[in-house]
CSV table of C-alpha atoms and ligand atoms in Angstrom, one decimal:
chain,number,residue,atom,x,y,z
X,1034,MET,CA,71.0,109.8,95.7
X,1035,LEU,CA,71.2,110.3,92.2
X,1036,ASP,CA,68.6,110.1,89.5
X,1037,ARG,CA,69.6,107.5,87.0
X,1038,ARG,CA,69.0,109.6,84.0
X,1039,GLU,CA,71.0,112.4,85.4
X,1040,PHE,CA,73.6,110.0,86.4
X,1041,VAL,CA,74.1,108.4,82.8
X,1042,LYS,CA,74.0,111.9,81.3
X,1043,LEU,CA,77.0,112.8,83.4
X,1044,VAL,CA,79.1,109.6,82.8
X,1045,GLY,CA,78.0,108.8,79.3
X,1046,ALA,CA,75.7,106.1,78.0
X,1047,GLY,CA,76.3,102.8,79.6
X,1048,GLY,CA,78.5,104.6,82.1
X,1049,ALA,CA,76.4,103.9,85.2
X,1050,VAL,CA,78.2,100.6,86.0
X,1051,LEU,CA,81.6,101.7,84.6
X,1052,ALA,CA,81.7,104.8,86.8
X,1053,LEU,CA,81.6,103.0,89.8
X,1054,THR,CA,84.1,100.3,89.0
X,1055,GLU,CA,87.7,100.1,89.0
X,1056,CYS,CA,88.2,99.0,85.4
X,1057,GLY,CA,86.4,98.8,82.0
X,1058,VAL,CA,87.0,102.5,81.0
X,1059,GLY,CA,88.3,103.0,77.5
X,1060,ASN,CA,89.3,106.2,76.4
X,1061,ALA,CA,87.7,108.2,79.0
X,1062,ARG,CA,90.5,111.0,79.6
X,1063,PRO,CA,88.4,114.4,79.3
X,1064,ALA,CA,89.7,117.5,78.0
X,1065,ALA,CA,92.1,118.4,80.6
X,1066,VAL,CA,94.7,121.2,81.3
X,1067,PRO,CA,97.3,121.9,78.7
X,1068,ALA,CA,99.1,118.7,78.6
X,1069,LEU,CA,101.9,118.4,81.5
X,1070,PRO,CA,104.2,115.7,80.6
X,1071,PRO,CA,104.8,113.3,83.7
X,1072,PHE,CA,107.6,114.2,86.0
X,1073,SER,CA,107.6,117.9,85.1
X,1074,VAL,CA,107.2,119.2,88.6
X,1075,PRO,CA,109.1,118.4,92.0
X,1076,LEU,CA,107.2,116.7,94.9
X,1077,ARG,CA,106.2,119.0,97.4
X,1078,ILE,CA,106.1,118.0,101.2
X,1079,PRO,CA,103.1,119.3,103.1
X,1080,PRO,CA,104.3,121.7,105.8
X,1081,VAL,CA,103.9,120.7,109.5
X,1082,ALA,CA,101.0,122.4,111.2
X,1083,ARG,CA,102.5,124.8,114.2
X,1084,PRO,CA,100.4,124.8,117.4
X,1085,ASP,CA,99.0,128.2,118.2
X,1086,ARG,CA,100.0,127.7,121.9
X,1087,GLN,CA,101.5,124.8,123.9
X,1088,ASP,CA,101.1,123.9,127.7
X,1089,ALA,CA,102.4,121.1,129.9
X,1090,THR,CA,100.2,118.5,128.5
X,1091,THR,CA,98.7,119.9,125.4
X,1092,ASP,CA,99.3,121.5,121.8
X,1093,TYR,CA,96.6,123.7,120.8
X,1094,TYR,CA,95.8,124.3,117.0
X,1095,ARG,CA,93.5,127.0,115.2
X,1096,VAL,CA,92.5,125.8,111.8
X,1097,ARG,CA,90.2,127.8,109.2
X,1098,MET,CA,88.4,125.8,106.6
X,1099,ALA,CA,88.0,128.0,103.6
X,1100,GLU,CA,87.8,128.1,99.9
X,1101,THR,CA,91.1,129.4,98.4
X,1102,GLN,CA,93.5,128.9,95.5
X,1103,ALA,CA,96.2,126.3,94.9
X,1104,GLU,CA,99.0,126.1,92.2
X,1105,VAL,CA,98.4,122.4,91.4
X,1106,TYR,CA,99.6,123.1,87.8
X,1107,PRO,CA,102.5,125.5,87.2
X,1108,GLY,CA,101.2,129.0,86.5
X,1109,LEU,CA,97.6,128.1,87.1
X,1110,GLN,CA,95.2,128.9,90.1
X,1111,THR,CA,93.1,125.9,91.2
X,1112,LYS,CA,90.0,126.8,93.5
X,1113,VAL,CA,90.2,124.3,96.3
X,1114,LEU,CA,88.8,123.8,99.6
X,1115,THR,CA,91.6,123.9,102.4
X,1116,TYR,CA,92.4,123.7,106.1
X,1117,ASN,CA,94.5,126.7,106.7
X,1118,GLY,CA,94.9,127.6,103.2
X,1119,GLN,CA,97.1,124.6,102.4
X,1120,PHE,CA,96.6,121.9,99.5
X,1121,PRO,CA,96.8,119.5,100.7
X,1122,ALA,CA,96.4,120.3,104.2
X,1123,ALA,CA,99.5,120.8,106.6
X,1124,THR,CA,100.5,117.7,108.6
X,1125,ILE,CA,99.7,117.6,112.3
X,1126,VAL,CA,102.6,115.9,114.1
X,1127,ALA,CA,101.0,114.7,117.6
X,1128,LYS,CA,103.3,113.1,120.4
X,1129,ARG,CA,101.9,110.1,121.8
X,1130,GLY,CA,101.0,110.9,125.5
X,1131,ARG,CA,100.3,114.6,124.8
X,1132,ARG,CA,96.8,115.9,123.8
X,1133,ALA,CA,96.2,118.0,120.9
X,1134,VAL,CA,93.1,120.4,120.8
X,1135,VAL,CA,92.3,121.6,117.4
X,1136,THR,CA,89.8,124.4,117.1
X,1137,GLN,CA,88.1,124.3,113.6
X,1138,TYR,CA,86.5,127.5,112.3
X,1139,ASN,CA,84.2,126.7,109.1
X,1140,GLY,CA,84.7,129.6,106.8
X,1141,THR,CA,83.3,127.5,104.0
X,1142,SER,CA,79.7,128.0,102.6
X,1143,ARG,CA,78.5,124.6,103.5
X,1144,PRO,CA,78.4,122.5,106.7
X,1145,THR,CA,81.6,120.4,107.6
X,1146,ALA,CA,82.6,117.6,110.1
X,1147,VAL,CA,86.3,116.9,110.8
X,1148,HIS,CA,86.8,113.1,111.4
X,1149,LEU,CA,90.2,112.1,112.6
X,1150,HIS,CA,90.4,108.7,110.7
X,1151,GLY,CA,92.1,106.0,112.6
X,1152,ALA,CA,91.9,107.5,116.0
X,1153,HIS,CA,90.6,105.9,119.1
X,1154,LEU,CA,88.8,108.8,120.8
X,1155,PRO,CA,85.4,109.7,122.4
X,1156,ARG,CA,82.3,110.0,120.5
X,1157,LYS,CA,82.2,113.8,120.6
X,1158,ASP,CA,85.6,114.3,118.9
X,1159,ASP,CA,85.1,111.5,116.3
X,1160,GLY,CA,83.6,113.7,113.7
X,1161,HIS,CA,80.4,111.9,113.2
X,1162,PRO,CA,78.6,112.9,110.0
X,1163,MET,CA,75.7,114.4,111.8
X,1164,ASP,CA,78.1,116.4,114.2
X,1165,LEU,CA,78.2,119.4,111.7
X,1166,VAL,CA,80.1,122.5,112.0
X,1167,GLU,CA,78.0,125.1,110.3
X,1168,ALA,CA,79.3,127.7,108.0
X,1169,GLY,CA,80.6,130.6,110.4
X,1170,GLN,CA,80.8,128.4,113.4
X,1171,GLU,CA,83.6,126.5,115.0
X,1172,ARG,CA,84.1,123.3,117.0
X,1173,VAL,CA,86.8,122.3,119.3
X,1174,TYR,CA,88.2,118.8,118.8
X,1175,GLU,CA,90.2,117.1,121.5
X,1176,TYR,CA,92.6,114.5,120.4
X,1177,PRO,CA,93.9,112.2,123.5
X,1178,ASN,CA,96.9,110.6,121.6
X,1179,THR,CA,96.9,107.6,123.8
X,1180,GLN,CA,97.1,104.9,121.1
X,1181,PRO,CA,100.5,103.6,119.7
X,1182,GLY,CA,102.3,105.7,116.9
X,1183,ALA,CA,100.7,105.7,113.7
X,1184,THR,CA,99.8,107.6,110.3
X,1185,LEU,CA,96.2,108.8,110.7
X,1186,TRP,CA,94.6,111.4,108.7
X,1187,TYR,CA,91.9,114.2,109.3
X,1188,HIS,CA,89.3,115.0,106.5
X,1189,ASP,CA,85.7,116.1,105.8
X,1190,HIS,CA,83.0,113.9,106.9
X,1191,ALA,CA,79.6,115.9,106.6
X,1192,HIS,CA,77.2,113.5,105.3
X,1193,HIS,CA,76.5,113.3,101.6
X,1194,THR,CA,78.8,116.1,100.9
X,1195,GLU,CA,82.0,114.5,102.4
X,1196,ALA,CA,82.8,113.1,98.7
X,1197,GLU,CA,83.1,116.4,97.2
X,1198,GLN,CA,84.4,118.2,100.1
X,1199,VAL,CA,87.5,115.8,100.7
X,1200,TYR,CA,87.8,115.9,96.7
X,1201,ARG,CA,88.1,119.5,96.7
X,1202,GLY,CA,90.9,119.4,99.4
X,1203,LEU,CA,89.7,119.0,102.9
X,1204,ALA,CA,92.1,116.3,103.8
X,1205,GLY,CA,95.6,116.3,105.6
X,1206,LEU,CA,97.7,113.8,107.5
X,1207,TYR,CA,98.2,113.3,111.3
X,1208,VAL,CA,101.3,111.5,112.2
X,1209,LEU,CA,101.3,110.1,115.8
X,1210,ASP,CA,104.7,110.1,116.7
X,1211,ASP,CA,105.3,107.4,119.4
X,1212,GLU,CA,108.6,107.7,121.4
X,1213,ALA,CA,108.8,103.8,121.7
X,1214,GLU,CA,109.4,103.6,118.1
X,1215,HIS,CA,112.5,105.8,118.1
X,1216,ASP,CA,115.0,103.2,119.3
X,1217,LEU,CA,114.1,100.9,116.4
X,1218,GLY,CA,116.5,102.9,113.9
X,1219,LEU,CA,114.0,103.4,111.2
X,1220,PRO,CA,114.9,106.2,108.6
X,1221,ASP,CA,113.6,109.4,110.2
X,1222,GLY,CA,113.9,113.1,109.8
X,1223,GLU,CA,114.0,114.3,106.1
X,1224,TYR,CA,114.1,110.4,105.1
X,1225,ASP,CA,110.5,110.0,106.7
X,1226,VAL,CA,108.3,111.3,103.9
X,1227,PRO,CA,104.6,111.5,103.6
X,1228,LEU,CA,103.0,110.7,100.1
X,1229,MET,CA,99.3,111.4,99.9
X,1230,LEU,CA,98.2,109.8,96.4
X,1231,ARG,CA,94.8,110.6,94.8
X,1232,ASP,CA,93.1,111.1,91.6
X,1233,ALA,CA,91.3,113.9,90.0
X,1234,GLN,CA,89.5,115.5,87.0
X,1235,PHE,CA,90.5,119.0,85.8
X,1236,ASP,CA,88.7,121.1,83.2
X,1237,PRO,CA,90.9,123.0,80.6
X,1238,ALA,CA,91.1,126.2,82.9
X,1239,GLY,CA,92.7,123.9,85.7
X,1240,GLN,CA,89.7,123.8,87.9
X,1241,LEU,CA,88.8,120.5,89.8
X,1242,VAL,CA,85.6,119.0,88.1
X,1243,PHE,CA,83.5,116.9,90.6
X,1244,VAL,CA,80.9,114.5,89.5
X,1245,LEU,CA,79.3,112.2,92.0
X,1246,ALA,CA,80.4,108.6,91.1
X,1247,GLY,CA,82.3,110.2,88.1
X,1248,PHE,CA,85.4,107.8,88.8
X,1249,ALA,CA,86.0,107.2,85.0
X,1250,GLY,CA,86.9,111.0,84.5
X,1251,ARG,CA,89.4,111.0,87.1
X,1252,GLN,CA,92.4,110.3,85.3
X,1253,THR,CA,94.8,112.8,86.8
X,1254,LEU,CA,97.1,111.6,89.4
X,1255,LEU,CA,98.3,113.7,92.2
X,1256,VAL,CA,101.0,113.2,95.0
X,1257,ASN,CA,100.8,115.8,97.7
X,1258,GLY,CA,98.7,117.9,95.5
X,1259,ARG,CA,100.9,118.0,92.4
X,1260,PRO,CA,100.6,116.1,89.2
X,1261,GLN,CA,102.8,113.0,88.6
X,1262,PRO,CA,105.6,114.7,90.6
X,1263,TYR,CA,109.5,113.8,90.4
X,1264,PHE,CA,111.4,113.6,93.8
X,1265,GLU,CA,115.2,113.8,94.3
X,1266,VAL,CA,116.3,111.1,96.8
X,1267,ALA,CA,119.5,110.1,98.2
X,1268,ALA,CA,121.1,106.6,97.5
X,1269,ARG,CA,119.8,105.3,100.9
X,1270,LYS,CA,116.9,104.1,102.8
X,1271,TYR,CA,113.6,106.0,103.0
X,1272,ARG,CA,110.6,105.5,105.0
X,1273,PHE,CA,107.6,106.7,103.0
X,1274,ARG,CA,104.0,107.2,104.7
X,1275,LEU,CA,101.6,106.3,101.9
X,1276,LEU,CA,98.0,107.5,102.2
X,1277,ASN,CA,95.3,106.9,99.4
X,1278,CYS,CA,93.1,109.9,99.9
X,1279,SER,CA,91.2,109.3,96.6
X,1280,ASN,CA,87.5,109.1,96.7
X,1281,ASP,CA,87.2,105.6,94.8
X,1282,ARG,CA,90.6,104.7,93.2
X,1283,THR,CA,92.6,101.6,94.3
X,1284,PHE,CA,96.2,101.7,93.5
X,1285,ARG,CA,98.4,98.7,92.8
X,1286,LEU,CA,101.8,100.0,93.6
X,1287,ARG,CA,105.2,98.8,92.5
X,1288,LEU,CA,108.5,100.1,91.3
X,1289,SER,CA,108.9,100.3,87.7
X,1290,ASP,CA,112.2,97.8,87.9
X,1291,ASN,CA,110.2,95.7,90.0
X,1292,ARG,CA,112.6,96.1,92.8
X,1293,PRO,CA,111.4,94.8,96.1
X,1294,PHE,CA,110.9,96.7,99.2
X,1295,GLN,CA,109.6,96.5,102.8
X,1296,LEU,CA,106.2,97.2,104.2
X,1297,ILE,CA,106.7,98.2,107.9
X,1298,GLY,CA,103.3,99.5,108.6
X,1299,SER,CA,99.6,99.8,108.1
X,1300,ASP,CA,96.5,101.9,109.2
X,1301,SER,CA,97.4,101.7,112.9
X,1302,GLY,CA,101.1,101.8,112.8
X,1303,LEU,CA,103.9,99.1,112.7
X,1304,LEU,CA,103.5,95.5,111.5
X,1305,PRO,CA,104.5,92.9,113.6
X,1306,ALA,CA,107.4,92.4,111.4
X,1307,PRO,CA,108.6,93.8,108.1
X,1308,VAL,CA,107.2,92.2,104.8
X,1309,THR,CA,109.3,92.2,101.6
X,1310,VAL,CA,107.0,92.7,98.7
X,1311,THR,CA,107.3,93.9,95.1
X,1312,ASP,CA,103.7,95.4,95.0
X,1313,PHE,CA,100.8,96.0,97.3
X,1314,ASP,CA,97.1,97.3,97.1
X,1315,LEU,CA,96.1,100.5,98.5
X,1316,SER,CA,92.4,101.4,98.6
X,1317,PRO,CA,90.9,104.8,99.6
X,1318,GLY,CA,91.5,105.6,103.3
X,1319,GLU,CA,94.2,102.9,103.7
X,1320,ARG,CA,97.7,103.9,104.7
X,1321,VAL,CA,101.0,101.9,104.3
X,1322,GLU,CA,104.6,102.7,105.7
X,1323,ALA,CA,107.1,101.3,103.4
X,1324,VAL,CA,111.0,101.5,103.6
X,1325,VAL,CA,112.6,101.7,100.1
X,1326,ASP,CA,116.4,101.4,99.7
X,1327,PHE,CA,117.7,103.4,96.8
X,1328,ALA,CA,121.5,102.3,97.8
X,1329,PRO,CA,121.6,99.9,94.9
X,1330,TYR,CA,121.0,102.6,92.3
X,1331,GLU,CA,123.7,104.6,90.6
X,1332,ILE,CA,123.6,108.3,91.0
X,1333,GLY,CA,121.5,109.7,88.0
X,1334,ALA,CA,119.3,106.6,87.8
X,1335,GLN,CA,115.6,107.1,87.7
X,1336,VAL,CA,112.6,104.6,88.8
X,1337,THR,CA,109.1,105.1,88.6
X,1338,LEU,CA,106.3,104.3,91.1
X,1339,THR,CA,103.6,102.8,89.1
X,1340,ASN,CA,99.8,101.8,89.3
X,1341,ASP,CA,99.1,98.3,87.7
X,1342,LEU,CA,95.4,99.2,88.1
X,1343,ALA,CA,95.4,102.2,85.9
X,1344,GLU,CA,92.9,102.1,83.1
X,1345,VAL,CA,94.6,104.3,80.7
X,1346,GLU,CA,98.4,104.4,79.9
X,1347,SER,CA,98.8,108.1,81.0
X,1348,ALA,CA,97.8,107.2,84.5
X,1349,LYS,CA,100.0,104.3,85.0
X,1350,SER,CA,103.0,106.5,86.5
X,1351,VAL,CA,102.4,107.8,89.8
X,1352,MET,CA,105.6,109.6,90.4
X,1353,ARG,CA,109.4,109.1,89.7
X,1354,PHE,CA,112.3,108.9,92.3
X,1355,ASP,CA,115.4,110.6,90.8
X,1356,ILE,CA,118.5,109.1,92.7
X,1357,ALA,CA,120.5,112.3,92.8
X,1358,ARG,CA,123.2,112.1,95.5
X,1359,THR,CA,125.0,109.9,98.0
X,1360,ALA,CA,124.1,110.2,101.9
X,1361,ALA,CA,125.1,108.3,105.1
X,1362,ASP,CA,122.7,105.8,106.2
X,1363,HIS,CA,122.7,104.4,109.8
X,1364,SER,CA,118.9,103.4,109.7
X,1365,ARG,CA,117.9,99.9,109.8
X,1366,VAL,CA,114.8,97.7,109.6
X,1367,PRO,CA,114.8,95.3,112.6
X,1368,PRO,CA,113.4,91.9,112.1
X,1369,THR,CA,110.6,92.5,114.6
X,1370,LEU,CA,108.4,95.7,115.0
X,1371,ARG,CA,105.4,95.7,117.0
X,1372,PRO,CA,103.5,92.6,118.3
X,1373,LEU,CA,99.9,92.5,117.6
X,1374,PRO,CA,97.7,92.7,120.7
X,1375,ASP,CA,95.6,90.0,121.8
X,1376,LEU,CA,92.0,90.9,120.9
X,1377,GLY,CA,90.6,88.1,122.9
X,1378,GLU,CA,88.1,85.4,121.9
X,1379,ALA,CA,85.0,86.6,119.9
X,1380,THR,CA,81.6,86.2,121.3
X,1381,VAL,CA,79.5,87.9,118.7
X,1382,GLU,CA,79.4,87.4,114.9
X,1383,ARG,CA,77.8,89.7,112.4
X,1384,HIS,CA,77.4,89.6,108.6
X,1385,ILE,CA,77.6,92.9,106.7
X,1386,LEU,CA,76.5,92.9,102.9
X,1387,MET,CA,77.8,95.6,100.6
X,1388,ARG,CA,76.3,96.3,97.2
X,1389,VAL,CA,75.5,99.2,94.8
X,1390,ASN,CA,71.6,99.5,93.6
X,1391,LEU,CA,71.9,100.5,90.0
X,1392,GLY,CA,68.0,100.8,89.6
X,1393,ALA,CA,66.1,103.9,88.7
X,1394,THR,CA,68.0,105.4,91.5
X,1395,ILE,CA,71.4,105.0,92.3
X,1396,SER,CA,72.2,104.2,95.7
X,1397,SER,CA,75.0,102.2,97.6
X,1398,LEU,CA,73.6,99.9,100.4
X,1399,LEU,CA,74.8,98.4,103.5
X,1400,ASP,CA,72.7,95.4,104.1
X,1401,ASP,CA,70.4,96.7,101.7
X,1402,LYS,CA,69.7,99.9,103.4
X,1403,VAL,CA,71.1,103.5,102.6
X,1404,TYR,CA,72.4,105.4,105.8
X,1405,ASP,CA,69.8,106.8,108.2
X,1406,PRO,CA,71.4,108.8,110.9
X,1407,ASN,CA,68.1,108.1,112.9
X,1408,ARG,CA,68.5,104.5,112.7
X,1409,ILE,CA,70.9,102.1,114.7
X,1410,ASP,CA,72.1,99.1,112.6
X,1411,GLN,CA,74.2,97.3,115.2
X,1412,ARG,CA,74.2,97.3,119.1
X,1413,VAL,CA,77.7,96.6,120.6
X,1414,LYS,CA,78.5,95.9,124.1
X,1415,LEU,CA,81.8,97.3,125.6
X,1416,GLY,CA,84.3,94.8,126.3
X,1417,THR,CA,83.1,92.6,123.6
X,1418,THR,CA,85.5,91.0,120.8
X,1419,GLU,CA,83.6,90.5,117.7
X,1420,ILE,CA,83.9,88.7,114.2
X,1421,TRP,CA,82.5,90.7,111.3
X,1422,THR,CA,82.0,88.9,107.8
X,1423,ILE,CA,81.8,91.5,105.2
X,1424,THR,CA,80.6,90.6,101.7
X,1425,ASN,CA,80.5,92.5,98.6
X,1426,THR,CA,78.0,91.0,96.2
X,1427,ASP,CA,78.6,93.5,93.3
X,1428,VAL,CA,80.1,90.6,91.1
X,1429,GLN,CA,78.3,91.3,88.0
X,1430,ALA,CA,79.1,95.1,88.0
X,1431,GLY,CA,82.6,94.4,89.1
X,1432,ILE,CA,82.5,97.1,91.7
X,1433,PRO,CA,84.8,96.8,94.6
X,1434,HIS,CA,84.1,98.4,98.1
X,1435,ASN,CA,86.2,98.7,101.4
X,1436,MET,CA,85.0,98.7,104.9
X,1437,HIS,CA,86.2,101.6,107.6
X,1438,LEU,CA,85.3,101.3,111.3
X,1439,HIS,CA,85.4,104.4,113.2
X,1440,LEU,CA,86.9,104.3,116.7
X,1441,GLU,CA,88.7,100.7,116.7
X,1442,GLN,CA,91.4,99.0,114.8
X,1443,PHE,CA,90.8,95.5,113.8
X,1444,GLN,CA,92.7,92.6,112.9
X,1445,VAL,CA,92.0,90.9,109.1
X,1446,LEU,CA,91.4,87.3,109.9
X,1447,ASP,CA,91.1,86.3,106.1
X,1448,ARG,CA,89.8,87.0,102.7
X,1449,ASP,CA,87.8,84.3,100.9
X,1450,GLY,CA,89.0,81.9,103.8
X,1451,LYS,CA,92.9,82.4,102.8
X,1452,PRO,CA,95.1,84.4,105.3
X,1453,VAL,CA,96.1,87.8,104.4
X,1454,THR,CA,99.4,89.1,103.8
X,1455,GLY,CA,101.6,92.3,103.4
X,1456,HIS,CA,100.4,95.3,105.2
X,1457,GLU,CA,97.1,93.5,106.0
X,1458,THR,CA,98.9,91.6,108.8
X,1459,GLY,CA,99.1,94.8,111.0
X,1460,LEU,CA,96.0,96.1,112.8
X,1461,LYS,CA,93.8,98.3,110.4
X,1462,ASP,CA,90.9,100.4,110.2
X,1463,THR,CA,90.1,100.3,106.7
X,1464,VAL,CA,90.0,96.9,104.4
X,1465,LEU,CA,89.5,96.2,100.8
X,1466,VAL,CA,86.5,94.1,99.8
X,1467,PRO,CA,86.9,93.2,96.1
X,1468,ALA,CA,83.9,92.5,94.0
X,1469,GLY,CA,82.5,89.0,95.3
X,1470,GLY,CA,84.9,89.0,98.1
X,1471,ASN,CA,84.4,87.8,101.7
X,1472,VAL,CA,86.6,89.5,104.4
X,1473,ARG,CA,86.5,88.6,108.2
X,1474,ILE,CA,87.7,90.9,110.6
X,1475,LYS,CA,88.1,90.7,114.5
X,1476,VAL,CA,87.5,93.7,116.5
X,1477,ARG,CA,87.6,94.4,120.3
X,1478,PHE,CA,85.3,97.3,121.7
X,1479,THR,CA,87.4,98.6,124.6
X,1480,ASP,CA,85.9,101.8,125.6
X,1481,HIS,CA,84.2,105.1,124.5
X,1482,PRO,CA,80.5,104.3,124.2
X,1483,GLY,CA,78.2,106.1,122.0
X,1484,LEU,CA,77.3,106.1,118.3
X,1485,PHE,CA,79.9,105.7,115.7
X,1486,VAL,CA,79.4,105.1,111.9
X,1487,TYR,CA,81.1,102.1,109.7
X,1488,HIS,CA,81.3,102.6,105.9
X,1489,CYS,CA,82.6,102.1,102.6
X,1490,HIS,CA,85.4,104.4,102.2
X,1491,MET,CA,85.0,104.9,98.4
X,1492,LEU,CA,83.6,108.2,99.4
X,1493,ASP,CA,81.3,108.5,96.5
X,1494,HIS,CA,79.8,105.3,97.9
X,1495,SER,CA,79.3,106.4,101.4
X,1496,ALA,CA,77.8,109.6,100.1
X,1497,LEU,CA,75.4,107.5,98.3
X,1498,GLY,CA,74.3,105.7,101.5
X,1499,MET,CA,76.9,103.0,101.9
X,1500,MET,CA,77.3,103.8,105.9
X,1501,GLY,CA,75.7,102.3,109.0
X,1502,GLN,CA,75.8,103.0,112.8
X,1503,MET,CA,76.8,101.0,115.7
X,1504,GLU,CA,75.7,102.0,119.1
X,1505,ILE,CA,78.3,101.2,121.7
X,1506,THR,CA,77.2,100.7,125.3
T,570,CU,CU1,82.0,101.0,98.0
């Protein structure tokens, strides 16, 4: 929790509401690093993590969390928190049906917890906010990788400090590769490209500035850890795996020439069928897989990925694609991808209320309560299908939220009574709940008893208490 006076001082007069909202910020760009024109640096692809050893069933990884330096801006060293020294972290590529065992040593000065976001796994390996790895200690996480292929990610989840620790760099992709997908003919290899999108605030020395609920100041966009990069592509189809790893920022992404592209996947992997769109929303924690075909472009053409929800002109451009060469393309996007599973008939209904308390003390609430690790908010029976109605009542302040469930993927039934479209037609683990919005989700609790959390994935909000616990028995 934050003292209101302190909060207002940090974000400026009248900023208490603005700092937590998506829009309404005027000239908020702070003194930043020496101005770097957009598209000055090439996109970097995070390296693929190498297992320390392998046996017949399992890949073993050793990771050290530590503060280190990264070159975010050319010629400047930025202090960051990293997994194995990489900013952003290396991508763990797991194979469906093969276990991954990751030993995480905490070489930072504060407790951490490593959550594998989107994974279906036992409680002990979930990275619950109170299952901490103390400084100087290690913890072994075992990932069964039994669920269908998907783009997951791992990130810090130590309660109250997760917002700052993810912001400073403790985040990486975890691609669960599924043999069953290989026959579909989707773009692969060098044409399967991860894009981790986020915002940040830098001081003039190129250091990250973290202010809890300081959304308004974060007007620098990073893709895979570099500011507004360019990416040289071939005139053919690409599969992009997009993750929004911002703390609080939602993107509305489109190509600058409005060219349509195909969405093929969401949080939990492939959609039932591809959906052609010209834009889509991506809130913090969500993933989308999109196929973009650059074949119609001339060699030498450029097209920008833009964010329609940017508050300032300089943050409208996310990155630029430069069509640089021709290449053979035998890939395709089949008309059907992966059917939705039947989640069965719901026998339990729950209602969850999300709102921010802008009183003397700023806090973020679920059902009018801040997170208490000693309280159980929902008791769930294994084998049950439930419908949760999630309501965001922050209409006046215009504050969006989203909802992330640990352990299970859910189907989004509708938003404000209307069926959802685009990437929301697939199974998801995180869903946007705009101010004044009502979202209904259907979820089946299949196995893995224990205490799991659900929370707003705008991490500054969850750090301020917008999190609850469900005990599954
Ligand atoms: Cu929220």
